[in-house]
Short mmCIF file of C-alpha atoms in Angstrom, two decimals:
data_model
loop_
_atom_site.label_atom_id
_atom_site.label_comp_id
_atom_site.label_asym_id
_atom_site.label_seq_id
_atom_site.Cartn_x
_atom_site.Cartn_y
_atom_site.Cartn_z
CA MET A 27 134.07 42.29 102.86
CA ILE A 28 137.36 41.75 104.70
CA ARG A 29 140.08 40.15 102.66
CA ALA A 30 142.67 37.80 104.15
CA VAL A 31 146.15 39.33 103.79
CA PRO A 32 148.75 36.83 102.61
CA ALA A 33 152.28 37.01 103.96
CA ALA A 34 153.67 37.99 100.54
CA GLU A 35 151.83 41.31 100.74
CA LEU A 36 153.37 42.14 104.10
CA ALA A 37 156.93 41.43 103.01
CA PRO A 38 159.13 44.54 102.85
CA THR A 39 159.80 45.85 99.37
CA THR A 40 163.28 45.79 97.90
CA TRP A 41 162.87 48.86 95.71
CA ALA A 42 162.73 52.57 96.44
CA HIS A 43 160.13 53.47 93.80
CA PRO A 44 157.45 51.25 92.26
CA VAL A 45 157.98 53.09 88.97
CA ARG A 46 161.43 54.27 87.93
CA ALA A 47 162.45 55.45 84.45
CA ARG A 48 165.90 56.63 83.34
CA GLY A 49 166.38 58.22 79.92
CA LEU A 50 163.25 56.40 78.75
CA ARG A 51 162.46 56.57 75.05
CA VAL A 52 159.27 55.03 73.61
CA ARG A 53 158.07 55.03 70.03
CA ALA A 54 154.47 55.58 68.94
CA GLY A 55 154.58 54.33 65.35
CA ARG A 56 157.70 55.94 63.86
CA HIS A 57 157.52 58.99 66.12
CA LEU A 58 159.49 59.08 69.37
CA ALA A 59 156.65 60.14 71.67
CA VAL A 60 158.59 59.74 74.94
CA ASP A 61 162.12 61.03 74.50
CA GLY A 62 164.57 60.91 77.39
CA LEU A 63 162.20 60.81 80.35
CA ASP A 64 163.57 60.56 83.89
CA LEU A 65 160.82 59.78 86.38
CA SER A 66 160.48 58.19 89.81
CA LEU A 67 157.05 57.57 91.30
CA GLY A 68 156.41 56.39 94.84
CA THR A 69 153.27 55.25 96.63
CA GLY A 70 150.35 57.63 96.16
CA VAL A 71 148.19 59.03 93.38
CA HIS A 72 150.15 60.67 90.58
CA GLY A 73 148.36 62.87 88.09
CA LEU A 74 149.95 62.89 84.64
CA LEU A 75 149.22 66.22 82.97
CA GLY A 76 150.32 67.62 79.66
CA PRO A 77 149.08 69.02 76.36
CA ASN A 78 147.86 66.72 73.61
CA GLY A 79 150.78 64.87 72.05
CA ALA A 80 152.97 65.22 75.14
CA GLY A 81 153.38 61.43 75.23
CA LYS A 82 151.02 60.65 78.12
CA THR A 83 149.31 57.66 76.48
CA THR A 84 152.56 56.31 75.06
CA LEU A 85 154.14 56.51 78.51
CA MET A 86 151.14 54.69 80.02
CA ARG A 87 151.47 51.92 77.43
CA ALA A 88 155.15 51.54 78.23
CA LEU A 89 154.36 51.42 81.96
CA ALA A 90 151.72 48.75 81.27
CA THR A 91 154.48 46.74 79.46
CA VAL A 92 152.35 46.75 76.32
CA VAL A 93 155.06 48.37 74.19
CA ARG A 94 158.78 47.86 74.63
CA PRO A 95 160.80 51.03 75.17
CA ALA A 96 163.07 52.01 72.29
CA GLY A 97 165.80 53.01 74.73
CA GLY A 98 166.62 53.85 78.32
CA GLN A 99 165.66 51.95 81.43
CA LEU A 100 162.28 51.25 82.97
CA GLU A 101 161.87 49.43 86.27
CA LEU A 102 158.51 48.45 87.72
CA LEU A 103 158.46 47.11 91.29
CA GLY A 104 162.21 46.80 91.12
CA ARG A 105 162.22 44.61 88.00
CA PRO A 106 163.54 45.79 84.64
CA VAL A 107 160.86 45.65 81.94
CA HIS A 108 162.81 47.31 79.12
CA GLU A 109 164.71 44.16 78.16
CA ARG A 110 163.66 42.14 75.16
CA ASP A 111 163.47 38.78 76.96
CA GLY A 112 162.71 40.12 80.43
CA ASP A 113 160.31 38.24 82.69
CA LEU A 114 157.12 40.26 82.45
CA ARG A 115 154.71 37.81 84.09
CA THR A 116 155.57 38.66 87.69
CA VAL A 117 155.30 42.39 87.06
CA ARG A 118 152.10 42.07 85.02
CA ARG A 119 150.37 40.18 87.85
CA ALA A 120 150.81 43.28 90.02
CA VAL A 121 149.71 45.86 87.45
CA GLY A 122 146.20 47.13 86.69
CA TYR A 123 145.67 48.99 83.43
CA LEU A 124 142.81 50.94 81.88
CA PRO A 125 143.78 51.87 78.30
CA GLN A 126 142.63 55.10 76.71
CA GLN A 127 140.67 53.16 74.11
CA PHE A 128 139.00 50.65 76.37
CA GLY A 129 138.16 47.67 74.17
CA TYR A 130 135.66 45.13 75.50
CA TYR A 131 133.62 42.14 74.39
CA PRO A 132 130.06 43.45 73.91
CA ARG A 133 128.36 40.13 74.71
CA PHE A 134 130.08 39.68 78.07
CA THR A 135 128.29 40.77 81.22
CA VAL A 136 130.21 43.11 83.53
CA ARG A 137 130.85 40.21 85.90
CA GLU A 138 132.04 37.84 83.16
CA PHE A 139 134.36 40.50 81.78
CA VAL A 140 135.91 41.32 85.14
CA GLU A 141 136.25 37.61 85.96
CA TYR A 142 137.84 36.93 82.57
CA LEU A 143 140.39 39.68 83.13
CA ALA A 144 141.05 38.30 86.63
CA TRP A 145 141.73 34.92 85.02
CA LEU A 146 144.05 36.56 82.49
CA LYS A 147 145.87 38.16 85.43
CA GLU A 148 146.52 34.66 86.81
CA MET A 149 144.59 35.10 90.03
CA PRO A 150 143.92 31.88 91.97
CA LYS A 151 140.70 30.35 90.63
CA ALA A 152 138.98 30.28 94.03
CA ASP A 153 139.59 34.02 94.58
CA ILE A 154 138.21 35.22 91.25
CA PRO A 155 134.42 35.46 91.98
CA GLY A 156 134.99 37.29 95.28
CA ALA A 157 137.57 39.66 93.82
CA ALA A 158 135.33 40.44 90.83
CA GLN A 159 132.37 41.17 93.10
CA ARG A 160 134.51 43.46 95.26
CA ALA A 161 135.84 45.37 92.24
CA ILE A 162 132.30 45.77 90.87
CA GLU A 163 131.05 47.04 94.22
CA ARG A 164 133.91 49.52 94.55
CA THR A 165 133.08 51.05 91.18
CA GLY A 166 129.37 51.24 91.97
CA LEU A 167 128.21 48.78 89.31
CA THR A 168 126.59 46.25 91.64
CA ASP A 169 123.10 46.64 90.18
CA ARG A 170 124.45 46.30 86.60
CA ALA A 171 126.80 43.39 87.29
CA ASP A 172 124.80 40.93 85.20
CA ARG A 173 123.99 43.29 82.34
CA ARG A 174 125.80 42.85 79.04
CA LEU A 175 128.51 45.41 78.31
CA LYS A 176 126.86 46.51 75.04
CA THR A 177 123.82 47.75 77.01
CA LEU A 178 125.88 50.07 79.24
CA SER A 179 126.36 53.82 78.77
CA GLY A 180 129.80 55.36 78.22
CA GLY A 181 130.30 56.30 81.88
CA MET A 182 129.32 52.83 83.07
CA LEU A 183 131.71 51.23 80.56
CA ARG A 184 134.47 53.41 81.92
CA ARG A 185 133.61 52.18 85.43
CA ALA A 186 133.63 48.57 84.20
CA GLY A 187 137.09 49.35 82.83
CA ILE A 188 138.19 50.66 86.22
CA ALA A 189 136.72 47.54 87.87
CA GLN A 190 138.82 45.21 85.71
CA ALA A 191 141.91 47.33 86.46
CA ILE A 192 141.55 47.07 90.25
CA VAL A 193 140.35 43.44 90.38
CA ASN A 194 143.81 42.06 91.20
CA ASP A 195 144.56 44.70 93.89
CA PRO A 196 147.44 46.02 91.79
CA ALA A 197 150.59 47.51 93.30
CA VAL A 198 150.81 49.74 90.21
CA LEU A 199 147.50 51.01 88.85
CA LEU A 200 147.57 52.81 85.49
CA LEU A 201 144.44 54.70 84.43
CA ASP A 202 144.47 56.50 81.09
CA GLU A 203 141.75 59.17 80.94
CA PRO A 204 139.52 57.38 83.50
CA THR A 205 137.10 60.28 84.04
CA VAL A 206 135.97 60.61 80.41
CA GLY A 207 132.18 60.15 80.31
CA LEU A 208 131.69 60.19 84.09
CA ASP A 209 129.08 62.61 85.43
CA PRO A 210 130.06 64.99 88.29
CA GLU A 211 128.70 62.70 91.00
CA GLN A 212 130.49 59.66 89.60
CA ARG A 213 133.70 61.69 89.39
CA LEU A 214 133.45 62.43 93.11
CA GLY A 215 133.03 58.73 93.82
CA PHE A 216 135.96 57.96 91.54
CA ARG A 217 138.22 60.43 93.37
CA GLU A 218 137.27 58.71 96.62
CA LEU A 219 138.29 55.36 95.09
CA LEU A 220 141.60 56.85 93.88
CA ARG A 221 142.47 58.15 97.35
CA ASP A 222 141.57 54.76 98.79
CA VAL A 223 143.70 52.75 96.35
CA GLY A 224 146.52 55.30 96.50
CA THR A 225 147.14 54.80 100.23
CA ASP A 226 149.15 51.63 99.65
CA SER A 227 149.84 51.42 95.92
CA CYS A 228 151.25 53.56 93.14
CA VAL A 229 148.44 55.01 91.02
CA VAL A 230 149.18 56.88 87.79
CA VAL A 231 146.24 58.81 86.34
CA SER A 232 146.64 60.39 82.94
CA THR A 233 144.19 63.22 82.38
CA HIS A 234 143.82 66.67 80.93
CA LEU A 235 141.42 67.86 83.62
CA VAL A 236 143.48 69.93 86.03
CA GLU A 237 140.71 69.96 88.66
CA ASP A 238 140.72 66.14 88.88
CA VAL A 239 144.43 66.21 89.61
CA VAL A 240 144.14 68.88 92.28
CA ALA A 241 141.27 67.09 94.00
CA ALA A 242 142.48 63.51 94.03
CA CYS A 243 146.24 63.38 93.47
CA THR A 244 149.12 63.54 95.91
CA GLU A 245 151.57 64.47 93.18
CA VAL A 246 151.49 66.13 89.78
CA VAL A 247 153.72 65.09 86.87
CA LEU A 248 153.80 67.54 83.99
CA LEU A 249 154.88 66.14 80.63
CA HIS A 250 155.80 68.15 77.58
CA ALA A 251 157.08 66.81 74.24
CA GLY A 252 158.02 63.46 75.75
CA ARG A 253 160.03 64.88 78.63
CA LEU A 254 159.40 65.63 82.28
CA ALA A 255 158.58 69.33 82.51
CA TRP A 256 157.77 69.54 86.20
CA GLN A 257 157.00 67.33 89.20
CA GLY A 258 155.52 68.48 92.51
CA THR A 259 152.48 68.54 94.76
CA PRO A 260 149.11 70.02 93.73
CA GLU A 261 149.72 72.85 96.24
CA GLU A 262 153.02 73.71 94.56
CA LEU A 263 151.25 73.62 91.19
CA ALA A 264 148.68 76.12 92.45
CA ALA A 265 151.39 78.31 93.98
CA ALA A 266 153.35 78.42 90.70
CA GLY A 267 150.59 80.29 88.89
CA ALA A 268 151.31 83.88 87.95
CA ALA A 269 148.31 86.19 88.02
CA GLY A 270 148.64 87.23 84.40
CA HIS A 271 148.29 83.76 82.96
CA ALA A 272 145.25 82.12 81.42
CA GLY A 273 143.17 79.85 83.64
CA ASP A 274 140.15 80.01 85.93
CA SER A 275 141.72 78.48 89.04
CA PRO A 276 145.14 78.77 90.72
CA ALA A 277 145.98 75.22 89.56
CA GLU A 278 145.11 75.98 85.94
CA ARG A 279 147.19 79.16 86.06
CA GLY A 280 150.04 77.15 87.58
CA TYR A 281 149.75 74.58 84.81
CA ALA A 282 149.90 77.27 82.11
CA THR A 283 152.80 79.08 83.78
CA LEU A 284 154.92 75.96 84.27
CA LEU A 285 154.28 74.81 80.72
CA GLN A 286 155.29 78.19 79.34
CA GLN A 287 158.43 78.27 81.48
CA HIS A 288 159.37 74.80 80.22
CA ARG A 289 158.79 75.84 76.59
CA ALA A 290 160.98 78.92 77.08
CA GLU A 291 163.80 76.81 78.61
CA ARG A 292 163.61 74.24 75.81
CA GLY A 293 163.64 77.10 73.31
CA THR A 294 166.93 78.44 74.68
CA ASP A 295 168.38 74.89 74.71
CA ALA A 296 167.72 74.31 71.06
CA MET B 8 144.44 24.63 104.78
CA SER B 9 144.83 22.87 108.13
CA THR B 10 143.69 19.29 108.70
CA HIS B 11 140.00 18.67 109.35
CA ILE B 12 138.52 19.17 112.77
CA SER B 13 137.94 16.00 114.76
CA ALA B 14 134.35 15.00 115.49
CA GLY B 15 134.85 15.45 119.22
CA GLN B 16 136.28 18.93 118.87
CA LEU B 17 133.47 19.90 116.50
CA ALA B 18 130.86 18.67 118.99
CA ARG B 19 132.52 20.65 121.78
CA TYR B 20 132.58 23.75 119.55
CA ALA B 21 128.89 23.31 118.67
CA THR B 22 127.85 23.08 122.31
CA GLY B 23 130.03 25.99 123.37
CA THR B 24 132.50 23.93 125.42
CA ALA B 25 135.27 24.03 122.82
CA GLY B 26 138.41 24.17 124.91
CA PRO B 27 140.41 25.87 127.60
CA ASP B 28 141.20 29.06 125.64
CA ASP B 29 140.19 31.29 122.74
CA ALA B 30 143.10 30.22 120.55
CA ASP B 31 141.50 26.78 120.04
CA VAL B 32 138.21 28.42 119.06
CA TRP B 33 139.98 30.67 116.53
CA GLY B 34 141.68 27.65 115.00
CA VAL B 35 138.32 25.93 114.59
CA GLU B 36 136.67 29.02 113.14
CA ILE B 37 139.43 29.75 110.63
CA HIS B 38 139.20 26.19 109.39
CA LEU B 39 135.40 26.33 109.22
CA GLU B 40 135.54 29.47 107.04
CA SER B 41 137.39 27.62 104.30
CA CYS B 42 136.01 24.07 104.65
CA PRO B 43 132.45 23.28 103.47
CA ASP B 44 132.67 19.68 104.74
CA CYS B 45 133.36 20.69 108.33
CA ARG B 46 130.64 23.37 108.12
CA ALA B 47 128.19 20.65 107.10
CA GLY B 48 129.42 18.57 110.04
CA LEU B 49 128.85 21.48 112.40
CA ALA B 50 125.31 21.99 111.07
CA GLY B 51 124.48 18.39 112.01
CA ARG B 52 125.68 18.83 115.61
CA LEU B 53 123.72 21.95 116.57
CA ASP B 54 121.25 21.71 119.44
CA PRO B 55 117.58 22.18 118.37
CA GLY B 56 117.28 25.72 119.75
CA THR B 57 120.32 27.02 117.84
CA ALA B 58 119.28 25.18 114.68
CA ALA B 59 115.85 26.85 114.80
CA LEU B 60 117.51 30.27 115.28
CA VAL B 61 119.88 29.72 112.33
CA ASP B 62 116.95 28.64 110.14
CA ARG B 63 114.89 31.70 111.09
CA VAL B 64 117.74 34.18 110.46
CA GLY B 65 118.80 32.40 107.28
CA GLY B 66 115.24 32.35 105.96
CA GLY B 67 114.79 36.05 106.70
CA LEU B 68 118.08 36.93 105.00
CA ALA B 69 117.33 34.84 101.93
CA GLY B 70 114.11 36.82 101.44
CA ALA B 71 115.79 40.19 102.03
CA LEU B 72 118.83 39.59 99.81
CA GLY B 73 116.88 38.48 96.76
CA PRO B 74 117.87 35.67 94.44
CA ALA B 75 121.51 34.81 93.85
CA PRO B 76 122.90 36.24 90.58
CA ALA B 77 121.67 34.04 87.75
CA ARG B 78 124.30 32.11 85.87
CA ARG B 79 123.91 32.32 82.15
CA ARG B 80 123.46 29.02 80.37
CA MET B 81 126.40 29.59 78.05
CA PRO B 82 129.59 29.25 80.09
CA ALA B 83 132.02 32.15 80.00
CA ARG B 84 134.68 29.67 78.95
CA LEU B 85 133.14 29.59 75.48
CA HIS B 86 133.47 33.35 75.19
CA ARG B 87 137.14 33.06 75.94
CA TRP B 88 137.89 31.72 72.52
CA LEU B 89 136.51 34.81 70.81
CA ALA B 90 133.78 32.51 69.58
CA TRP B 91 131.74 35.35 68.12
CA THR B 92 134.65 36.67 66.10
CA LEU B 93 135.62 33.25 64.85
CA LEU B 94 132.21 31.88 63.90
CA PRO B 95 131.75 33.90 60.67
CA ARG B 96 135.29 33.11 59.52
CA LEU B 97 134.90 29.42 60.28
CA ALA B 98 131.57 29.39 58.43
CA VAL B 99 133.29 30.79 55.32
CA VAL B 100 136.06 28.17 55.56
CA ILE B 101 133.56 25.33 55.98
CA GLY B 102 131.68 26.67 52.96
CA ALA B 103 134.88 26.67 50.91
CA LEU B 104 135.63 23.09 51.96
CA THR B 105 132.12 22.01 51.00
CA ALA B 106 132.58 23.63 47.58
CA ALA B 107 135.94 21.88 47.14
CA LEU B 108 134.39 18.54 48.09
CA THR B 109 131.52 19.06 45.62
CA LEU B 110 134.04 19.84 42.88
CA GLU B 111 136.04 16.77 43.81
CA LEU B 112 132.98 14.50 43.58
CA LEU B 113 131.84 16.03 40.29
CA MET B 114 135.27 15.94 38.59
CA PRO B 115 137.20 12.90 39.90
CA GLU B 116 140.01 13.26 37.31
CA PHE B 117 140.85 16.84 38.47
CA PRO B 118 143.73 17.19 41.03
CA SER B 119 142.00 16.84 44.41
CA PRO B 120 140.54 20.30 45.37
CA VAL B 121 140.10 19.16 48.98
CA LEU B 122 143.84 18.48 49.31
CA LEU B 123 144.63 21.84 47.69
CA VAL B 124 142.34 23.79 50.06
CA ALA B 125 142.88 21.86 53.31
CA PRO B 126 146.39 23.15 54.20
CA VAL B 127 145.29 26.80 54.22
CA ALA B 128 141.81 26.20 55.72
CA PRO B 129 142.73 27.02 59.37
CA LEU B 130 144.71 30.15 58.52
CA ALA B 131 141.70 32.47 58.20
CA GLY B 132 140.74 31.55 61.77
CA VAL B 133 144.33 31.68 63.08
CA ALA B 134 144.71 35.18 61.61
CA ALA B 135 141.82 36.37 63.79
CA VAL B 136 142.99 34.98 67.14
CA TRP B 137 145.98 37.29 67.59
CA SER B 138 145.07 40.51 65.93
CA ARG B 139 144.46 44.03 67.08
CA ARG B 140 141.65 44.42 64.57
CA THR B 141 139.57 41.37 65.53
CA ASP B 142 140.11 41.40 69.30
CA PRO B 143 138.63 44.57 70.83
CA ALA B 144 140.21 43.95 74.24
CA TRP B 145 143.61 43.40 72.63
CA GLU B 146 145.44 46.00 74.68
CA LEU B 147 144.10 44.61 77.96
CA ILE B 148 145.02 41.07 76.91
CA THR B 149 148.54 42.10 75.93
CA ALA B 150 149.10 43.71 79.32
CA ALA B 151 147.98 40.56 81.20
CA PRO B 152 150.43 37.97 82.50
CA GLN B 153 148.57 35.15 80.70
CA SER B 154 149.32 36.86 77.42
CA GLY B 155 151.98 35.38 75.18
CA LEU B 156 152.60 32.21 73.27
CA LEU B 157 150.50 29.94 75.52
CA LEU B 158 147.37 32.06 75.07
CA LEU B 159 148.01 32.20 71.31
CA LEU B 160 148.39 28.41 71.25
CA ARG B 161 145.17 27.90 73.23
CA ARG B 162 143.28 29.98 70.69
CA THR B 163 144.99 28.28 67.74
CA VAL B 164 144.11 24.86 69.14
CA ALA B 165 140.49 26.00 69.43
CA VAL B 166 140.48 26.89 65.71
CA LEU B 167 142.09 23.56 64.78
CA ALA B 168 139.72 21.61 67.03
CA THR B 169 136.77 23.11 65.16
CA LEU B 170 138.17 22.57 61.68
CA VAL B 171 139.94 19.20 61.91
CA PRO B 172 136.66 17.21 62.25
CA VAL B 173 135.28 19.05 59.20
CA LEU B 174 138.48 18.29 57.29
CA ALA B 175 138.29 14.68 58.43
CA VAL B 176 134.78 14.34 56.99
CA ALA B 177 135.78 16.05 53.73
CA GLY B 178 138.98 14.02 53.45
CA GLY B 179 137.14 10.81 54.25
CA ILE B 180 134.50 11.37 51.55
CA ALA B 181 137.22 12.37 49.05
CA GLY B 182 139.21 9.26 50.00
CA ALA B 183 142.39 11.20 50.84
CA SER B 184 144.96 9.89 53.32
CA PRO B 185 144.87 11.84 56.66
CA ALA B 186 148.66 12.27 56.40
CA LEU B 187 148.13 14.36 53.26
CA TRP B 188 145.64 16.86 54.67
CA LEU B 189 146.37 16.91 58.41
CA LEU B 190 150.17 17.23 58.28
CA PRO B 191 150.25 20.06 55.68
CA CYS B 192 147.54 21.75 57.74
CA LEU B 193 149.66 21.63 60.91
CA ALA B 194 152.77 22.68 58.98
CA THR B 195 151.13 25.81 57.52
CA THR B 196 149.70 26.71 60.94
CA ALA B 197 153.15 26.38 62.53
CA ALA B 198 154.65 28.40 59.67
CA THR B 199 152.07 31.15 60.27
CA LEU B 200 152.93 31.32 63.97
CA ALA B 201 156.68 31.25 63.29
CA LEU B 202 156.40 33.99 60.70
CA GLY B 203 153.89 35.79 62.93
CA SER B 204 156.57 36.34 65.57
CA ARG B 205 158.21 38.75 63.10
CA LEU B 206 155.34 39.99 60.90
CA GLY B 207 152.31 39.74 63.17
CA VAL B 208 150.00 36.75 62.91
CA PRO B 209 147.37 38.19 60.49
CA ARG B 210 150.02 39.31 58.00
CA ALA B 211 151.86 36.00 58.35
CA ALA B 212 148.61 34.12 57.60
CA ALA B 213 148.17 36.21 54.45
CA VAL B 214 151.77 35.54 53.36
CA VAL B 215 151.51 31.77 53.94
CA THR B 216 148.14 31.56 52.16
CA GLY B 217 149.46 33.61 49.22
CA THR B 218 152.59 31.48 48.96
CA TRP B 219 150.54 28.29 49.00
CA ILE B 220 148.23 29.51 46.25
CA ALA B 221 151.09 30.81 44.08
CA ALA B 222 153.47 27.89 44.56
CA VAL B 223 151.17 24.88 44.85
CA ALA B 224 147.47 25.45 44.20
CA ALA B 225 147.66 27.64 41.06
CA PRO B 226 150.22 25.44 39.21
CA ALA B 227 148.17 22.34 40.11
CA VAL B 228 144.99 23.87 38.67
CA LEU B 229 146.83 25.07 35.53
CA THR B 230 148.66 21.79 34.82
CA GLU B 231 145.74 19.69 36.12
CA ARG B 232 148.18 17.47 37.99
CA LEU B 233 148.55 16.97 41.75
CA PRO B 234 151.91 18.57 42.78
CA VAL B 235 154.75 16.44 44.12
CA VAL B 236 154.48 18.03 47.59
CA LEU B 237 151.01 16.47 47.96
CA GLY B 238 152.13 13.08 46.55
CA ALA B 239 151.63 9.88 48.52
CA GLY B 240 155.25 9.76 49.75
CA SER B 241 155.48 13.37 50.88
CA TRP B 242 154.29 12.95 54.46
CA PRO B 243 157.74 12.54 56.13
CA GLY B 244 158.70 15.92 54.69
CA TRP B 245 155.54 17.55 56.10
CA ALA B 246 156.09 15.93 59.50
CA ALA B 247 159.69 17.16 59.62
CA ALA B 248 158.61 20.67 58.56
CA THR B 249 155.90 20.74 61.25
CA VAL B 250 158.33 19.74 64.00
CA ALA B 251 160.99 22.20 62.83
CA LEU B 252 158.54 25.11 62.58
CA ALA B 253 156.94 24.28 65.94
CA ALA B 254 160.41 24.32 67.52
CA LEU B 255 161.06 27.70 65.88
CA VAL B 256 157.79 29.05 67.33
CA TRP B 257 158.79 27.87 70.80
CA PHE B 258 162.18 29.48 70.36
CA ARG B 259 160.58 32.81 69.39
CA ALA B 260 158.03 32.74 72.27
CA GLY B 261 159.36 36.03 73.70
CA ASP B 262 158.15 37.90 70.60
CA PHE B 263 154.51 37.39 71.54
CA HIS B 264 154.76 39.19 74.90
CA ARG B 265 154.36 42.70 73.57
CA LEU B 266 152.10 44.70 71.39
CA ALA B 267 153.93 45.73 68.24
CA SER B 268 152.52 48.47 66.05
CA ARG B 269 152.64 46.18 63.01
CA TYR B 270 149.97 43.90 64.51
#
């Protein structure tokens, strides 16, 4: 289905990077999970890699404006979102978010859920049914659209989660562990969707599957202990791998090498 | 949307003699896409041959596409209020009110149990509308632009709209003045929301309920006398407290925009 393009979408942007963080610090409970992160992300698909506890999920929550940063600056689409009384509505309308723990209402059908989220995202009432149908089709759930969420399998729920995230055609799409529970064929379809969305918006995918990043992302962001360890293209990641390191593919070896280098540098700092 | 197409122009479009150039035709078609009335007008002006063709293609498509997605009888709007989460809590509250009313009818000399229970009756429901534990999609809701004080108020109003008629019936049977159950009820709800901006709504509801029991309900039961705060002349105080607390909630609206770990 062809969508009419409103003039607002064609207006030139007034910011260099859709996502820009300077010295960002975010708390997860009492622990400072993101500690002094400097990051600029442009249009494209960005894969967020890092070991468990590196602060990936906490960073995603801060980007989704769910938690307020404890310090530093965070700008989304050129608007500051780190301030206590900042205007979040405008930014939130342009953000799509799939949390790591995707909570849903079991009695809703897929269509009702996606339409409800579209309503929460303040889409014009007349656009909601069409946008929901389009999002459901793009995630391959057309034949399950009127099934209740509690009857769906884990992979289908994940796809319903992706459908609600893309329903408002977000300029910033945040997906936290989107490929969990997807079978290999669905993952291929999902990568296709990522490449499609990433042509004109900023997509951030948090994952620990290096092969997903290499296949679908235009840029890799490596986090370690709440800081930026490395940022580059998947090709550079693969090239960074030393032969002696653990890993079954060049990208995995690159990941291990870069992480070890970063640990060594931090060790000499301390 | 542009203004409607004139009858003459529509007739010319239907017969294929729309105008001198394509731009006029585009204008008509763009309007037709968004205007059901003009589409209906166009359908009435088709020549018989075209009408038969449209019917044949439309009939074939309707068979091939299958039935339109069925709309469930229960509108999605009802789901919006977390109805399934709230129903059990509201049932418990209504049960408690029924028990209080029974007690009141059996022991008329005892300080009115309905008046003692009514102010904290909505708080069990209010605690559930803005809580990480009771709302599974909480993180998605927090990240949405609609999130914030207005969504919280919508849900709170839904709780009050369910309980106020029940309270009205109980208060009416007990013969209590509406000013003595409705105003304290609104005041405690506003206090919960005001406190909730700092503590989180569920914890605030617990604090307000506990304070009410310790400061008003328990002494009243022990001394067997209705406390001064529920006396006949107390309603201006409750009204003033409600307005002041509501203003405080409005002032603290920014606190409801984010997910805090204490929720």
